[in-house]
XYZ file of N, CA and C in Angstrom:
510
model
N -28.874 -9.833 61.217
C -29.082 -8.541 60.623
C -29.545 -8.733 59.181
N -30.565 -8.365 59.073
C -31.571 -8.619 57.482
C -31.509 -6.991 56.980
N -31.184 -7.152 55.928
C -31.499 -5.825 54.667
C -31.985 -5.872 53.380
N -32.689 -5.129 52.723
C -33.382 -5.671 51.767
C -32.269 -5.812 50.633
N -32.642 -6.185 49.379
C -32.027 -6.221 48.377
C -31.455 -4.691 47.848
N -32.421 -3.936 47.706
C -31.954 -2.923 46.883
C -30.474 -2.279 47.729
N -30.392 -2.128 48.961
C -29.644 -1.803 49.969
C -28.552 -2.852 49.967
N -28.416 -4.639 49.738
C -27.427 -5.178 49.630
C -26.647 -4.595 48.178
N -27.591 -4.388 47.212
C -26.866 -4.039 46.013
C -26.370 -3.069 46.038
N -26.337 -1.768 46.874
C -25.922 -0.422 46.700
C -25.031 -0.707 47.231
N -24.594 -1.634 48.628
C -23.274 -1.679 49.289
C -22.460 -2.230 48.321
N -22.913 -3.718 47.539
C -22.027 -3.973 46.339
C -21.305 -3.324 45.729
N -22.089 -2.459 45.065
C -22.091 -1.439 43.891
C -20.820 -0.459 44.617
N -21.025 0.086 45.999
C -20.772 1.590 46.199
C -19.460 0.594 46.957
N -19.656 -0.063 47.725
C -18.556 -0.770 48.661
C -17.455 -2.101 48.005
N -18.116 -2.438 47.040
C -17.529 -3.889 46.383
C -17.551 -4.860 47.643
N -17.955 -5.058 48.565
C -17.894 -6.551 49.539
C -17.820 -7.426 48.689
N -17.056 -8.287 49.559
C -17.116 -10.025 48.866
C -18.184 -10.176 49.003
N -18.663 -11.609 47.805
C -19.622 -12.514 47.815
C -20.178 -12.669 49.512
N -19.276 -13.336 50.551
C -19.683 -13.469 51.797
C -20.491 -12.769 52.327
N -19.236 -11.411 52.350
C -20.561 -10.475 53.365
C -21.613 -9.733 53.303
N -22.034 -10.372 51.667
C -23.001 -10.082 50.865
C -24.260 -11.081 51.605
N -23.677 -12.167 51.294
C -24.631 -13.667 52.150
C -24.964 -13.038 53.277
N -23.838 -13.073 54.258
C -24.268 -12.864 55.362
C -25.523 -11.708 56.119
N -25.774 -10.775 55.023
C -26.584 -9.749 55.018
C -28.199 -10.666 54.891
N -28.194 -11.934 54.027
C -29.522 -12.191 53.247
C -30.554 -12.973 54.889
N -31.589 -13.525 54.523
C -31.971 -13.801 55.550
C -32.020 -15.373 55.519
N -31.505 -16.182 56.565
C -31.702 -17.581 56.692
C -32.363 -18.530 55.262
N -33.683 -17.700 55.247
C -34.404 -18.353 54.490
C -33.804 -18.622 53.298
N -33.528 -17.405 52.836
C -32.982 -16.672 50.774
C -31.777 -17.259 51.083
N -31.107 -17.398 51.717
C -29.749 -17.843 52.005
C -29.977 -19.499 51.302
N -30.768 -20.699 52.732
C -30.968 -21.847 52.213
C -31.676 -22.351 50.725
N -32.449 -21.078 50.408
C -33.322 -21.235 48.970
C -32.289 -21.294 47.741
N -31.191 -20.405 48.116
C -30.140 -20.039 47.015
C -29.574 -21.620 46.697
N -29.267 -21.666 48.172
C -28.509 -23.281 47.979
C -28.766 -24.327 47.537
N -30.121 -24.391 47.817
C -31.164 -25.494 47.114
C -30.799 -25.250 45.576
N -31.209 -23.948 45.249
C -31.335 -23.611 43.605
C -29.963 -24.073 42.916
N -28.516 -23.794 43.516
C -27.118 -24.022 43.194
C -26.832 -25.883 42.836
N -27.385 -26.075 44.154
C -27.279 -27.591 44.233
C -27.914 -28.301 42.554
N -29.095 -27.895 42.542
C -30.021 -28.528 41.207
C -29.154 -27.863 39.831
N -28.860 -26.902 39.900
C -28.429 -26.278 38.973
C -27.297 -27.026 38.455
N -26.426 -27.083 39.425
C -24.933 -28.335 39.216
C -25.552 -29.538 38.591
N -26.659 -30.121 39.095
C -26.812 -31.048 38.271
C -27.381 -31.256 37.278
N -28.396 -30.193 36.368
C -28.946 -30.222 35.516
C -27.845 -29.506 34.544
N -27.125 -28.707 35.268
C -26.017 -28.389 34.016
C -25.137 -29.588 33.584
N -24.606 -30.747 34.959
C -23.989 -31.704 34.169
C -24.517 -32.250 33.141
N -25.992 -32.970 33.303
C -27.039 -33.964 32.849
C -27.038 -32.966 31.115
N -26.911 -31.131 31.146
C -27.063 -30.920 29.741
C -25.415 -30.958 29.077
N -24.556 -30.809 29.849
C -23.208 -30.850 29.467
C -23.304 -32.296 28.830
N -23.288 -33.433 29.524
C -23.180 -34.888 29.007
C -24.278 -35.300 27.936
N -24.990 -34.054 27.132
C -25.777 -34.591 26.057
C -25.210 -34.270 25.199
N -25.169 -35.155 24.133
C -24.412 -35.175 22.543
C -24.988 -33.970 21.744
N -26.069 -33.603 21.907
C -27.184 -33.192 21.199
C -26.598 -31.535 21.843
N -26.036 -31.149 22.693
C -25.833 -30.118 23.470
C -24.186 -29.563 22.915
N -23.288 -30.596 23.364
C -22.283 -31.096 23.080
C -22.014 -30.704 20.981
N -23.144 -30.958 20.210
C -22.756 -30.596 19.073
C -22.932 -29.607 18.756
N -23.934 -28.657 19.303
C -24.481 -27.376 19.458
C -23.051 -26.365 19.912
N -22.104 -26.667 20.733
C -21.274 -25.332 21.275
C -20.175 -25.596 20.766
N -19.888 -24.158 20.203
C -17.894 -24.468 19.332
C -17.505 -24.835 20.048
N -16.380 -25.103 19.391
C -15.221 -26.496 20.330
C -13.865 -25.201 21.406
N -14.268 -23.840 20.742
C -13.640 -22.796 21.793
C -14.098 -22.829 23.237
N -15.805 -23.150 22.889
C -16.083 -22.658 24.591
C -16.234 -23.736 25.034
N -15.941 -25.028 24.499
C -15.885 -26.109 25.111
C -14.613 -26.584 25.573
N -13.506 -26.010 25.655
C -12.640 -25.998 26.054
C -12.032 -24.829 26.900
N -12.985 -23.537 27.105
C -12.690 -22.805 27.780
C -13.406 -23.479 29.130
N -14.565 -23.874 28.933
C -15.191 -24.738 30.377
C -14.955 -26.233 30.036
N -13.762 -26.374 30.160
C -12.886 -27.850 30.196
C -14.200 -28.688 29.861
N -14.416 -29.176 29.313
C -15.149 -29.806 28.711
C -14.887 -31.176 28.550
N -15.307 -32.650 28.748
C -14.411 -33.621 28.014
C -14.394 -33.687 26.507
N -13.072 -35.084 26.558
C -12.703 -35.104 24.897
C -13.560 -35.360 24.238
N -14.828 -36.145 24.574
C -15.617 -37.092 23.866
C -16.669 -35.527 23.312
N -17.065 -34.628 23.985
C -17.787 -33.312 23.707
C -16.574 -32.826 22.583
N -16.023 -32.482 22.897
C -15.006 -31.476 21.862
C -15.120 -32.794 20.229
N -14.842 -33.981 20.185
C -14.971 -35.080 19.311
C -16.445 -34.864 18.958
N -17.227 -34.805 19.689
C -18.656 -35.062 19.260
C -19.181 -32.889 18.615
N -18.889 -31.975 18.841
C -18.765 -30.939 18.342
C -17.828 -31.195 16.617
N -16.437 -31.832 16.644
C -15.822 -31.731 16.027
C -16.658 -32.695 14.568
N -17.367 -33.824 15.091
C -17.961 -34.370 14.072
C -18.732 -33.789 13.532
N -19.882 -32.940 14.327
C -20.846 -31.830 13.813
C -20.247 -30.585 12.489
N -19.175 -30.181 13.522
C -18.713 -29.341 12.691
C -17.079 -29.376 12.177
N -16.451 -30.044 11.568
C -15.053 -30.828 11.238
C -14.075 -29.709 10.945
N -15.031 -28.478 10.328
C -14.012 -27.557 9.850
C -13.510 -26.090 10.970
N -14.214 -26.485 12.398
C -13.527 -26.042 13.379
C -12.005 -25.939 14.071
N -11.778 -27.466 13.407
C -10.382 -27.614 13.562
C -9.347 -27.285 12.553
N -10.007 -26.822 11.301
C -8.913 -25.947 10.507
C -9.066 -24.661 10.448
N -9.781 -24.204 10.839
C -10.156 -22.863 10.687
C -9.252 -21.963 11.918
N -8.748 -21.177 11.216
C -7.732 -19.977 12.372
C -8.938 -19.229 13.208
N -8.358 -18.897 14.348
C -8.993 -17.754 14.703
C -8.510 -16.663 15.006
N -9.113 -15.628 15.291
C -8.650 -13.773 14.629
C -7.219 -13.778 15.345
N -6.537 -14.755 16.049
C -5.192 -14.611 16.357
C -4.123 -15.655 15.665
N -5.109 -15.987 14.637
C -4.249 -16.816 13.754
C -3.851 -18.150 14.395
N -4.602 -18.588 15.267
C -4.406 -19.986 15.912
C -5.577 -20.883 15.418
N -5.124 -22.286 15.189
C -5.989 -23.288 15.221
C -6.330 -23.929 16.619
N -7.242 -24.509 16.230
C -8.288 -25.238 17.546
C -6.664 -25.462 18.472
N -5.753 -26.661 17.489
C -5.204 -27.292 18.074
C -4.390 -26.487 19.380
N -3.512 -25.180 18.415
C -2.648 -23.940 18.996
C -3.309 -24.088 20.255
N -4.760 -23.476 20.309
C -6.099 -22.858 21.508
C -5.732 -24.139 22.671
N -6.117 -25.361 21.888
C -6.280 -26.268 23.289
C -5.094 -26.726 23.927
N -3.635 -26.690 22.744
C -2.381 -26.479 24.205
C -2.283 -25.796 24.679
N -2.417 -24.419 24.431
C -2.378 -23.098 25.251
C -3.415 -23.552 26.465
N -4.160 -24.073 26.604
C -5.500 -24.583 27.727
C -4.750 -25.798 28.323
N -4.310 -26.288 28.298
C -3.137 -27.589 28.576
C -4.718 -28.454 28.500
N -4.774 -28.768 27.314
C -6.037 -29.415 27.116
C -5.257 -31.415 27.653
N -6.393 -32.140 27.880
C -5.960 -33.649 27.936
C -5.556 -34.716 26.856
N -4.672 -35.446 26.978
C -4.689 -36.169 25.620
C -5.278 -36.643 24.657
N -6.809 -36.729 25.269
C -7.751 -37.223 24.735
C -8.399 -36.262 23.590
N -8.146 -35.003 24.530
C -9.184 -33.376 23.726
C -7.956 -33.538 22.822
N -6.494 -33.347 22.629
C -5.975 -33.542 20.987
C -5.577 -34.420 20.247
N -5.993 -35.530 20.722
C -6.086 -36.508 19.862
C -7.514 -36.327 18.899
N -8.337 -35.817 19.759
C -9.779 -35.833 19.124
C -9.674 -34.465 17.733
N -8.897 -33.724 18.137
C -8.543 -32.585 17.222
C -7.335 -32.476 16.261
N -6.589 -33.695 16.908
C -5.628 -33.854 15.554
C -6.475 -35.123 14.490
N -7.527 -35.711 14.932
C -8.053 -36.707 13.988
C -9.284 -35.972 13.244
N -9.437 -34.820 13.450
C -10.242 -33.955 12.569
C -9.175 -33.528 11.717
N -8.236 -32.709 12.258
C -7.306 -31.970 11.263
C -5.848 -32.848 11.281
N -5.775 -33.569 10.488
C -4.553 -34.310 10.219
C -3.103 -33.424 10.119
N -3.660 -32.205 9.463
C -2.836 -31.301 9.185
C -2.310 -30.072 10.212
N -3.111 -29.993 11.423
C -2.863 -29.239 12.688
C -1.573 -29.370 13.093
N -1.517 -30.659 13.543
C 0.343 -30.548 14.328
C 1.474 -29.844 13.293
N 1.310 -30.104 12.405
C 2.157 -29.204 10.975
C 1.917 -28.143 10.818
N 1.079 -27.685 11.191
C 0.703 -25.776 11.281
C 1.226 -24.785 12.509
N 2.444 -23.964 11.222
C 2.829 -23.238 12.003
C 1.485 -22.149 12.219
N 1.785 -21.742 13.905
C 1.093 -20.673 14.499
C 1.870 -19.306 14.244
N 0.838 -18.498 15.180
C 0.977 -17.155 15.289
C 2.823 -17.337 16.385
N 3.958 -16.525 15.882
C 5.218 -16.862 16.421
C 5.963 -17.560 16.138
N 5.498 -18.010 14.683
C 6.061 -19.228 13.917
C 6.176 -20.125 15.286
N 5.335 -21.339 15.816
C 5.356 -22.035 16.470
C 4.708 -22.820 16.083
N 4.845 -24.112 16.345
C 3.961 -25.361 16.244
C 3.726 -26.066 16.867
N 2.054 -26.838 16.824
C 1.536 -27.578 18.501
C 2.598 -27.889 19.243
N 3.967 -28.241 18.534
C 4.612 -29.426 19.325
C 5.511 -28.089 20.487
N 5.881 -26.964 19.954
C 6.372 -25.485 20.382
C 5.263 -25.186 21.564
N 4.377 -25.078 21.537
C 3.137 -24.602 22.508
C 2.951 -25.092 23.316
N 2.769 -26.582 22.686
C 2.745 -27.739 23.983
C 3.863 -27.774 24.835
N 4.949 -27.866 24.526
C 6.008 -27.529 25.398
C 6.308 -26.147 26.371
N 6.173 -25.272 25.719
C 5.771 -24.242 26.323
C 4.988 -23.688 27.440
N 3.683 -24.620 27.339
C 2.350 -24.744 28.261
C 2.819 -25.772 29.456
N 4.313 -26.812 29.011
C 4.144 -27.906 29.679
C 3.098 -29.300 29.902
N 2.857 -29.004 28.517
C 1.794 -30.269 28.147
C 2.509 -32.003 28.969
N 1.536 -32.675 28.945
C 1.927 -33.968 29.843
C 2.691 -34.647 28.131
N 3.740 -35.497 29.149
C 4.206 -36.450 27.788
C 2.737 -36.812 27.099
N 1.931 -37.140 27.318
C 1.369 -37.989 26.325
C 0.828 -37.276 25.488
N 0.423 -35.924 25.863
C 0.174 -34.861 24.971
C 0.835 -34.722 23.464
N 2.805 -34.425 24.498
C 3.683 -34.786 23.598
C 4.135 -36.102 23.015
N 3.595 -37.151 23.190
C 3.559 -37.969 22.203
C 3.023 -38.197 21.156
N 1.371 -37.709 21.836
C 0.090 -37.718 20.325
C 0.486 -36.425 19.109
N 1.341 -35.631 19.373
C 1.877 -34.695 18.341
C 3.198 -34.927 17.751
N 3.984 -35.992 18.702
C 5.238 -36.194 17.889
C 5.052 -37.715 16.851
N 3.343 -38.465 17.390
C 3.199 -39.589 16.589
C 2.454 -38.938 15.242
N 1.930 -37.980 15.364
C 1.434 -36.884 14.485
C 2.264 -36.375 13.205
N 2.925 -35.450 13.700
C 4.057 -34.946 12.887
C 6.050 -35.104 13.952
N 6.387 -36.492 13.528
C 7.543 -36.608 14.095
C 8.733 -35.466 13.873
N 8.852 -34.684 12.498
C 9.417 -33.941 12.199
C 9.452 -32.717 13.166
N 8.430 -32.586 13.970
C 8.358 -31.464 14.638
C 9.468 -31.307 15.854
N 9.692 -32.648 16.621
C 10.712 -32.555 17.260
C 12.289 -31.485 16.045
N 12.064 -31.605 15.317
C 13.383 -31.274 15.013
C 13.306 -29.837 13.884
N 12.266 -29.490 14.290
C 11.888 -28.211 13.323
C 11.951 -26.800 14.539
N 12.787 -26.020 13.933
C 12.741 -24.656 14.940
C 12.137 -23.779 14.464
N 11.305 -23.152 15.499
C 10.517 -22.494 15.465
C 10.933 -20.657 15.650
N 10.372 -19.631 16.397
C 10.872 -18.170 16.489
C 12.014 -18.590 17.120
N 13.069 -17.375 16.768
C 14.285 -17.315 17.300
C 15.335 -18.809 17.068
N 15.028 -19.730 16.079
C 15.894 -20.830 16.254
C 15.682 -21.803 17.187
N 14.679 -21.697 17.902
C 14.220 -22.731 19.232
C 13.215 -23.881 18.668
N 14.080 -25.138 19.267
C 13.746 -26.266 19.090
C 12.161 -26.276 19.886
N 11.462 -27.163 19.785
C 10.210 -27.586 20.870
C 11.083 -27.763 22.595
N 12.219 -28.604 22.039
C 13.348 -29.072 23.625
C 13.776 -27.373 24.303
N 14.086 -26.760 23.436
C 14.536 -25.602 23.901
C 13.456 -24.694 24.720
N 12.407 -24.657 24.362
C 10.573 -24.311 24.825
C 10.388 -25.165 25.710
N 10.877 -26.180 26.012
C 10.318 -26.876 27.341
C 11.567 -27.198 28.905
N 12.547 -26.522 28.142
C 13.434 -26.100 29.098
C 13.274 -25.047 29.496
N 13.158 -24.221 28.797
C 12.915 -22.637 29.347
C 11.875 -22.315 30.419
């Protein structure tokens, strides 16, 4: 059963169908053409993702909203260094952003060696990386690269009197 476009879009629009039974409407052909196009697309987006030159071009926000590796977020961070001190309109630093993302050890190590001073910055909730990270359930090594950072943080309480231990029990 073939229908034209303007008619798949009105069922969209007026019906919301899934993606599927959207496909299933198209014809063999537009169907395999799409796939072709998806397929190339995946790979020319990796091939521009893995360029440095690309990589220094996008804040280190949306490079961590599309998980990005560490070596991109490092290679952004060299471009632009003062990404990682700079708050954003919720009063969080890079660092705050990428535990909240349960970013990899690698992405904050690369962002505590821009901002030396990150793991020591209290956030929005009086919290600090080492508070967030726990919170998020960051991997030990996460919590290691912030307690080799600022060791004090283990023992600094944050809102309400809560330790980082107390945030990762909860």
């Amino acid at each position: 059963m073939e229908a034209s476009i303007e008619a798949i879009n009105d069922r969209v629009l007026l019906e919301g169908d899934p993606l599927e039974a959207v496909i299933a409407l198209l014809p063999i052909g537009t169907v395999l053409a799409v796939r072709r196009v998806a397929r190339a697309w995946r790979l020319a987006a990796r091939n521009v993702l893995s360029s440095s030159a690309w990589q220094a071009a996008v804040p280190c926000d949306v490079l961590l909203e599309h998980r990005a590796p560490a070596r991109a977020i490092a290679t952004r961070l060299r471009a632009a260094p003062s990404e990682a001190a700079e708050p954003d309109a919720a009063g969080r630093l890079l660092l705050h952003v990428a535990l909240q993302r349960r970013a990899s050890e690698a992405t904050v190590r690369a962002i505590v060696q821009a901002n030396a001073a990150a793991p020591r910055t209290w956030g929005p909730g009086r919290l600090l990386p080492l508070h967030v990270a726990a919170v998020a359930g960051a991997s030990a090594g996460v919590c290691s690269a912030l307690l080799e950072a600022h060791p004090a943080a283990a023992r600094s309480a944050g809102k309400g009197a809560r330790l980082p231990l107390h945030c990762a029990a909860a």
